[in-house]
Amino acid sequence: MQKNKTKRNTPAFEAEKSIFATNLRECMKVKGENQTTLAAKIGVKRQTISLYMNGQSSPNTETLTDIANALDVSADYLLGLSVVPLVDEDLNAAHEYTGLSPDALQNIKTWTDSTQAIGHTVYNPVQMLSKLCEHPGFRLFLFDLVAAAHYSNPPEYSYEAFASEAEFRLGADKKAMLATFGINDLINLVAPLNEFFGVVALDNDETAKHYLLSAYDRMKDIMADISKKP
């Protein structure tokens, strides 16, 4: 009779990839804990922590809670039930609602009580951030920043990516017609058309600069609006 597969006889390379083992190792690294120190904090043997880290064993509910408290994370995060390691329920809810990362939310939270004096006026950075987010042009400003970042360090455009884009835009039949062309061949075909019609193709650096200047102009307009006296 074939025995049921258990964690102990699961291959190590598979067990180590388990969600709990992976998140446990990550959180221990962040907190600067090793097997010995964590074991001492929760009252178990070092070998027990080793089994948890290697995915060969899982803690019971009480031990899981102790581990979560020792590492200052949520048990749900350790189990892979939440993508946010924070214990703070308010920050968890904010992450779920906004999609902002835990680090971003924690930064914003610390800014809440900070102020900056300029002349005789005291400003709060979160209040300014709030005004920016309320402005209809702020989304376009962010788009320009995203585009500038993309063109500052663009990913390689592989032939596979081009083929996928061609199929999406042109359909499978026309994609097959282009199968014999490489990216450089197509650039050589398009470049003369650009010159003929007077279209100037910008390189990546120039394009990044273009979007940065656009972002600058948008921010000037936004600041002019939100700085107006009521």
Tab-separated table of C-alpha atoms in Angstrom:
chain	number	residue	atom	x	y	z
A	1	MET	CA	0.000	0.000	0.000
A	2	GLN	CA	1.353	3.438	-0.946
A	3	LYS	CA	1.919	5.716	2.003
A	4	ASN	CA	0.444	9.210	2.073
A	5	LYS	CA	2.923	11.904	1.137
A	6	THR	CA	3.971	13.933	4.209
A	7	LYS	CA	6.084	17.017	4.623
A	8	ARG	CA	8.942	14.980	6.040
A	9	ASN	CA	9.270	12.904	2.864
A	10	THR	CA	8.611	15.819	0.507
A	11	PRO	CA	11.780	16.614	-1.495
A	12	ALA	CA	13.699	19.457	0.155
A	13	PHE	CA	13.740	21.620	-2.966
A	14	GLU	CA	9.920	21.466	-3.061
A	15	ALA	CA	9.358	21.908	0.677
A	16	GLU	CA	11.581	25.006	0.821
A	17	LYS	CA	9.320	26.695	-1.731
A	18	SER	CA	6.227	26.380	0.481
A	19	ILE	CA	4.560	29.706	1.251
A	20	PHE	CA	5.020	29.459	5.003
A	21	ALA	CA	8.690	28.443	4.794
A	22	THR	CA	9.449	31.175	2.245
A	23	ASN	CA	7.702	33.932	4.209
A	24	LEU	CA	9.229	32.749	7.482
A	25	ARG	CA	12.764	32.959	6.063
A	26	GLU	CA	12.032	36.384	4.591
A	27	CYS	CA	10.641	37.794	7.858
A	28	MET	CA	13.497	36.346	9.909
A	29	LYS	CA	15.992	38.012	7.579
A	30	VAL	CA	14.206	41.368	7.843
A	31	LYS	CA	14.104	41.174	11.661
A	32	GLY	CA	17.691	39.911	11.909
A	33	GLU	CA	16.644	36.689	13.601
A	34	ASN	CA	18.386	33.331	13.222
A	35	GLN	CA	17.212	29.876	14.222
A	36	THR	CA	18.709	30.131	17.702
A	37	THR	CA	17.367	33.565	18.616
A	38	LEU	CA	13.861	32.903	17.285
A	39	ALA	CA	13.721	29.523	19.019
A	40	ALA	CA	14.649	31.164	22.323
A	41	LYS	CA	11.949	33.805	21.925
A	42	ILE	CA	9.119	31.361	21.331
A	43	GLY	CA	10.371	28.560	23.567
A	44	VAL	CA	11.125	25.771	21.085
A	45	LYS	CA	14.253	23.930	19.974
A	46	ARG	CA	16.485	25.356	17.286
A	47	GLN	CA	15.927	22.227	15.210
A	48	THR	CA	12.191	22.963	15.230
A	49	ILE	CA	12.772	26.352	13.621
A	50	SER	CA	15.041	24.672	11.082
A	51	LEU	CA	12.232	22.303	10.116
A	52	TYR	CA	9.831	25.249	9.740
A	53	MET	CA	12.321	27.162	7.572
A	54	ASN	CA	12.935	24.140	5.340
A	55	GLY	CA	9.240	23.424	4.936
A	56	GLN	CA	9.540	20.012	6.553
A	57	SER	CA	7.136	20.892	9.370
A	58	SER	CA	4.472	23.473	10.237
A	59	PRO	CA	3.705	25.042	13.627
A	60	ASN	CA	0.436	24.584	15.445
A	61	THR	CA	-1.836	27.569	15.958
A	62	GLU	CA	-0.277	28.601	19.273
A	63	THR	CA	3.290	28.419	17.958
A	64	LEU	CA	2.305	30.242	14.769
A	65	THR	CA	0.943	33.087	16.876
A	66	ASP	CA	4.171	33.183	18.905
A	67	ILE	CA	6.263	33.323	15.729
A	68	ALA	CA	4.108	36.106	14.278
A	69	ASN	CA	4.414	38.144	17.483
A	70	ALA	CA	8.174	37.597	17.658
A	71	LEU	CA	8.641	38.720	14.053
A	72	ASP	CA	6.082	41.547	14.328
A	73	VAL	CA	4.079	40.318	11.337
A	74	SER	CA	0.600	38.946	10.861
A	75	ALA	CA	-0.010	35.203	10.964
A	76	ASP	CA	-2.022	35.576	7.763
A	77	TYR	CA	1.083	36.891	5.989
A	78	LEU	CA	3.177	33.951	7.170
A	79	LEU	CA	0.520	31.569	5.857
A	80	GLY	CA	0.217	33.377	2.533
A	81	LEU	CA	-3.335	34.547	3.229
A	82	SER	CA	-2.314	38.222	3.022
A	83	VAL	CA	0.272	40.021	0.904
A	84	VAL	CA	0.793	42.607	3.631
A	85	PRO	CA	3.103	41.662	6.508
A	86	LEU	CA	1.808	44.439	8.758
A	87	VAL	CA	-0.040	43.687	11.954
A	88	ASP	CA	-1.608	47.155	11.917
A	89	GLU	CA	-5.202	46.563	10.775
A	90	ASP	CA	-5.620	50.159	9.618
A	91	LEU	CA	-2.589	49.918	7.334
A	92	ASN	CA	-3.753	46.552	6.051
A	93	ALA	CA	-7.131	48.044	5.177
A	94	ALA	CA	-5.444	51.057	3.534
A	95	HIS	CA	-3.276	48.755	1.427
A	96	GLU	CA	-6.279	46.734	0.295
A	97	TYR	CA	-8.186	49.909	-0.582
A	98	THR	CA	-5.442	51.925	-2.302
A	99	GLY	CA	-2.918	49.361	-3.515
A	100	LEU	CA	-0.101	51.454	-2.017
A	101	SER	CA	2.780	49.417	-0.635
A	102	PRO	CA	3.218	48.997	3.135
A	103	ASP	CA	6.396	51.112	3.029
A	104	ALA	CA	4.582	53.913	1.185
A	105	LEU	CA	1.731	53.869	3.694
A	106	GLN	CA	4.094	53.902	6.648
A	107	ASN	CA	5.939	56.881	5.159
A	108	ILE	CA	2.696	58.776	4.644
A	109	LYS	CA	1.668	57.962	8.203
A	110	THR	CA	4.912	59.447	9.573
A	111	TRP	CA	4.437	62.582	7.463
A	112	THR	CA	1.051	63.242	9.036
A	113	ASP	CA	2.543	64.880	12.122
A	114	SER	CA	5.455	66.602	10.363
A	115	THR	CA	5.434	70.200	9.171
A	116	GLN	CA	7.630	72.444	7.055
A	117	ALA	CA	7.901	76.177	7.744
A	118	ILE	CA	8.342	78.373	4.676
A	119	GLY	CA	8.467	82.037	5.580
A	120	HIS	CA	5.627	82.680	7.996
A	121	THR	CA	3.548	79.753	6.726
A	122	VAL	CA	3.642	76.205	8.093
A	123	TYR	CA	2.851	73.414	5.659
A	124	ASN	CA	1.959	69.774	6.233
A	125	PRO	CA	3.230	67.449	3.460
A	126	VAL	CA	0.235	65.103	3.707
A	127	GLN	CA	-2.172	67.984	3.188
A	128	MET	CA	-0.232	68.967	0.073
A	129	LEU	CA	-0.222	65.354	-1.131
A	130	SER	CA	-3.960	65.225	-0.605
A	131	LYS	CA	-4.480	68.374	-2.696
A	132	LEU	CA	-2.333	66.956	-5.478
A	133	CYS	CA	-4.279	63.691	-5.538
A	134	GLU	CA	-7.559	65.611	-5.672
A	135	HIS	CA	-6.482	67.564	-8.760
A	136	PRO	CA	-7.738	66.048	-12.051
A	137	GLY	CA	-4.382	66.675	-13.748
A	138	PHE	CA	-2.339	64.743	-11.192
A	139	ARG	CA	-3.035	61.374	-12.845
A	140	LEU	CA	-1.580	62.684	-16.126
A	141	PHE	CA	1.441	63.999	-14.211
A	142	LEU	CA	1.989	60.514	-12.778
A	143	PHE	CA	1.618	59.005	-16.253
A	144	ASP	CA	4.381	61.291	-17.519
A	145	LEU	CA	6.627	60.182	-14.650
A	146	VAL	CA	5.916	56.531	-15.403
A	147	ALA	CA	6.714	57.061	-19.084
A	148	ALA	CA	9.906	58.961	-18.235
A	149	ALA	CA	11.026	56.150	-15.941
A	150	HIS	CA	10.268	53.566	-18.640
A	151	TYR	CA	12.273	55.327	-21.324
A	152	SER	CA	15.116	56.124	-18.932
A	153	ASN	CA	15.792	52.405	-18.607
A	154	PRO	CA	13.604	50.613	-21.167
A	155	PRO	CA	13.280	46.826	-21.079
A	156	GLU	CA	14.638	44.882	-24.009
A	157	TYR	CA	12.045	44.452	-26.727
A	158	SER	CA	12.463	40.830	-27.721
A	159	TYR	CA	11.207	39.330	-30.928
A	160	GLU	CA	8.790	37.233	-28.859
A	161	ALA	CA	7.302	40.421	-27.382
A	162	PHE	CA	7.062	41.952	-30.846
A	163	ALA	CA	5.348	38.843	-32.237
A	164	SER	CA	2.830	38.859	-29.398
A	165	GLU	CA	2.100	42.561	-29.965
A	166	ALA	CA	1.775	41.997	-33.728
A	167	GLU	CA	-0.722	39.199	-33.197
A	168	PHE	CA	-2.704	41.346	-30.762
A	169	ARG	CA	-2.824	44.339	-33.129
A	170	LEU	CA	-2.904	42.653	-36.538
A	171	GLY	CA	-4.315	39.195	-35.965
A	172	ALA	CA	-2.735	35.788	-36.455
A	173	ASP	CA	-2.780	35.915	-40.287
A	174	LYS	CA	-0.862	39.188	-40.581
A	175	LYS	CA	1.444	38.119	-37.783
A	176	ALA	CA	2.418	35.132	-39.935
A	177	MET	CA	3.238	37.504	-42.795
A	178	LEU	CA	5.666	39.345	-40.534
A	179	ALA	CA	7.253	36.174	-39.172
A	180	THR	CA	10.193	36.422	-41.557
A	181	PHE	CA	10.987	39.979	-40.450
A	182	GLY	CA	13.167	40.825	-37.508
A	183	ILE	CA	12.721	43.988	-35.451
A	184	ASN	CA	15.654	45.702	-37.165
A	185	ASP	CA	14.179	44.892	-40.591
A	186	LEU	CA	10.950	46.605	-39.627
A	187	ILE	CA	12.798	49.628	-38.231
A	188	ASN	CA	14.650	49.931	-41.541
A	189	LEU	CA	11.300	49.866	-43.332
A	190	VAL	CA	9.679	52.437	-41.077
A	191	ALA	CA	12.612	54.875	-40.850
A	192	PRO	CA	12.376	56.036	-44.504
A	193	LEU	CA	8.648	56.603	-44.070
A	194	ASN	CA	9.368	58.757	-41.043
A	195	GLU	CA	11.778	60.857	-43.076
A	196	PHE	CA	9.377	61.093	-46.017
A	197	PHE	CA	6.490	62.321	-43.890
A	198	GLY	CA	8.700	64.482	-41.691
A	199	VAL	CA	8.181	62.384	-38.581
A	200	VAL	CA	11.119	62.534	-36.193
A	201	ALA	CA	11.585	59.386	-34.121
A	202	LEU	CA	13.067	60.201	-30.728
A	203	ASP	CA	15.588	57.910	-29.081
A	204	ASN	CA	14.998	56.669	-25.541
A	205	ASP	CA	16.937	59.438	-23.791
A	206	GLU	CA	15.145	62.163	-25.726
A	207	THR	CA	11.779	60.523	-25.083
A	208	ALA	CA	12.487	60.295	-21.354
A	209	LYS	CA	13.448	63.983	-21.339
A	210	HIS	CA	10.270	64.825	-23.260
A	211	TYR	CA	8.070	63.161	-20.621
A	212	LEU	CA	10.004	64.769	-17.765
A	213	LEU	CA	9.465	68.203	-19.295
A	214	SER	CA	5.803	67.374	-19.800
A	215	ALA	CA	5.549	66.339	-16.136
A	216	TYR	CA	7.214	69.614	-15.130
A	217	ASP	CA	4.733	71.655	-17.173
A	218	ARG	CA	1.785	69.716	-15.741
A	219	MET	CA	3.018	70.239	-12.193
A	220	LYS	CA	3.377	73.980	-12.792
A	221	ASP	CA	-0.249	74.117	-13.928
A	222	ILE	CA	-1.405	72.012	-10.974
A	223	MET	CA	0.464	74.173	-8.465
A	224	ALA	CA	-0.991	77.316	-10.036
A	225	ASP	CA	-4.457	75.881	-9.456
A	226	ILE	CA	-4.080	74.615	-5.903
A	227	SER	CA	-2.181	77.703	-4.780
A	228	LYS	CA	-5.024	80.013	-5.664
A	229	LYS	CA	-6.630	81.740	-2.725
A	230	PRO	CA	-10.247	80.675	-2.120
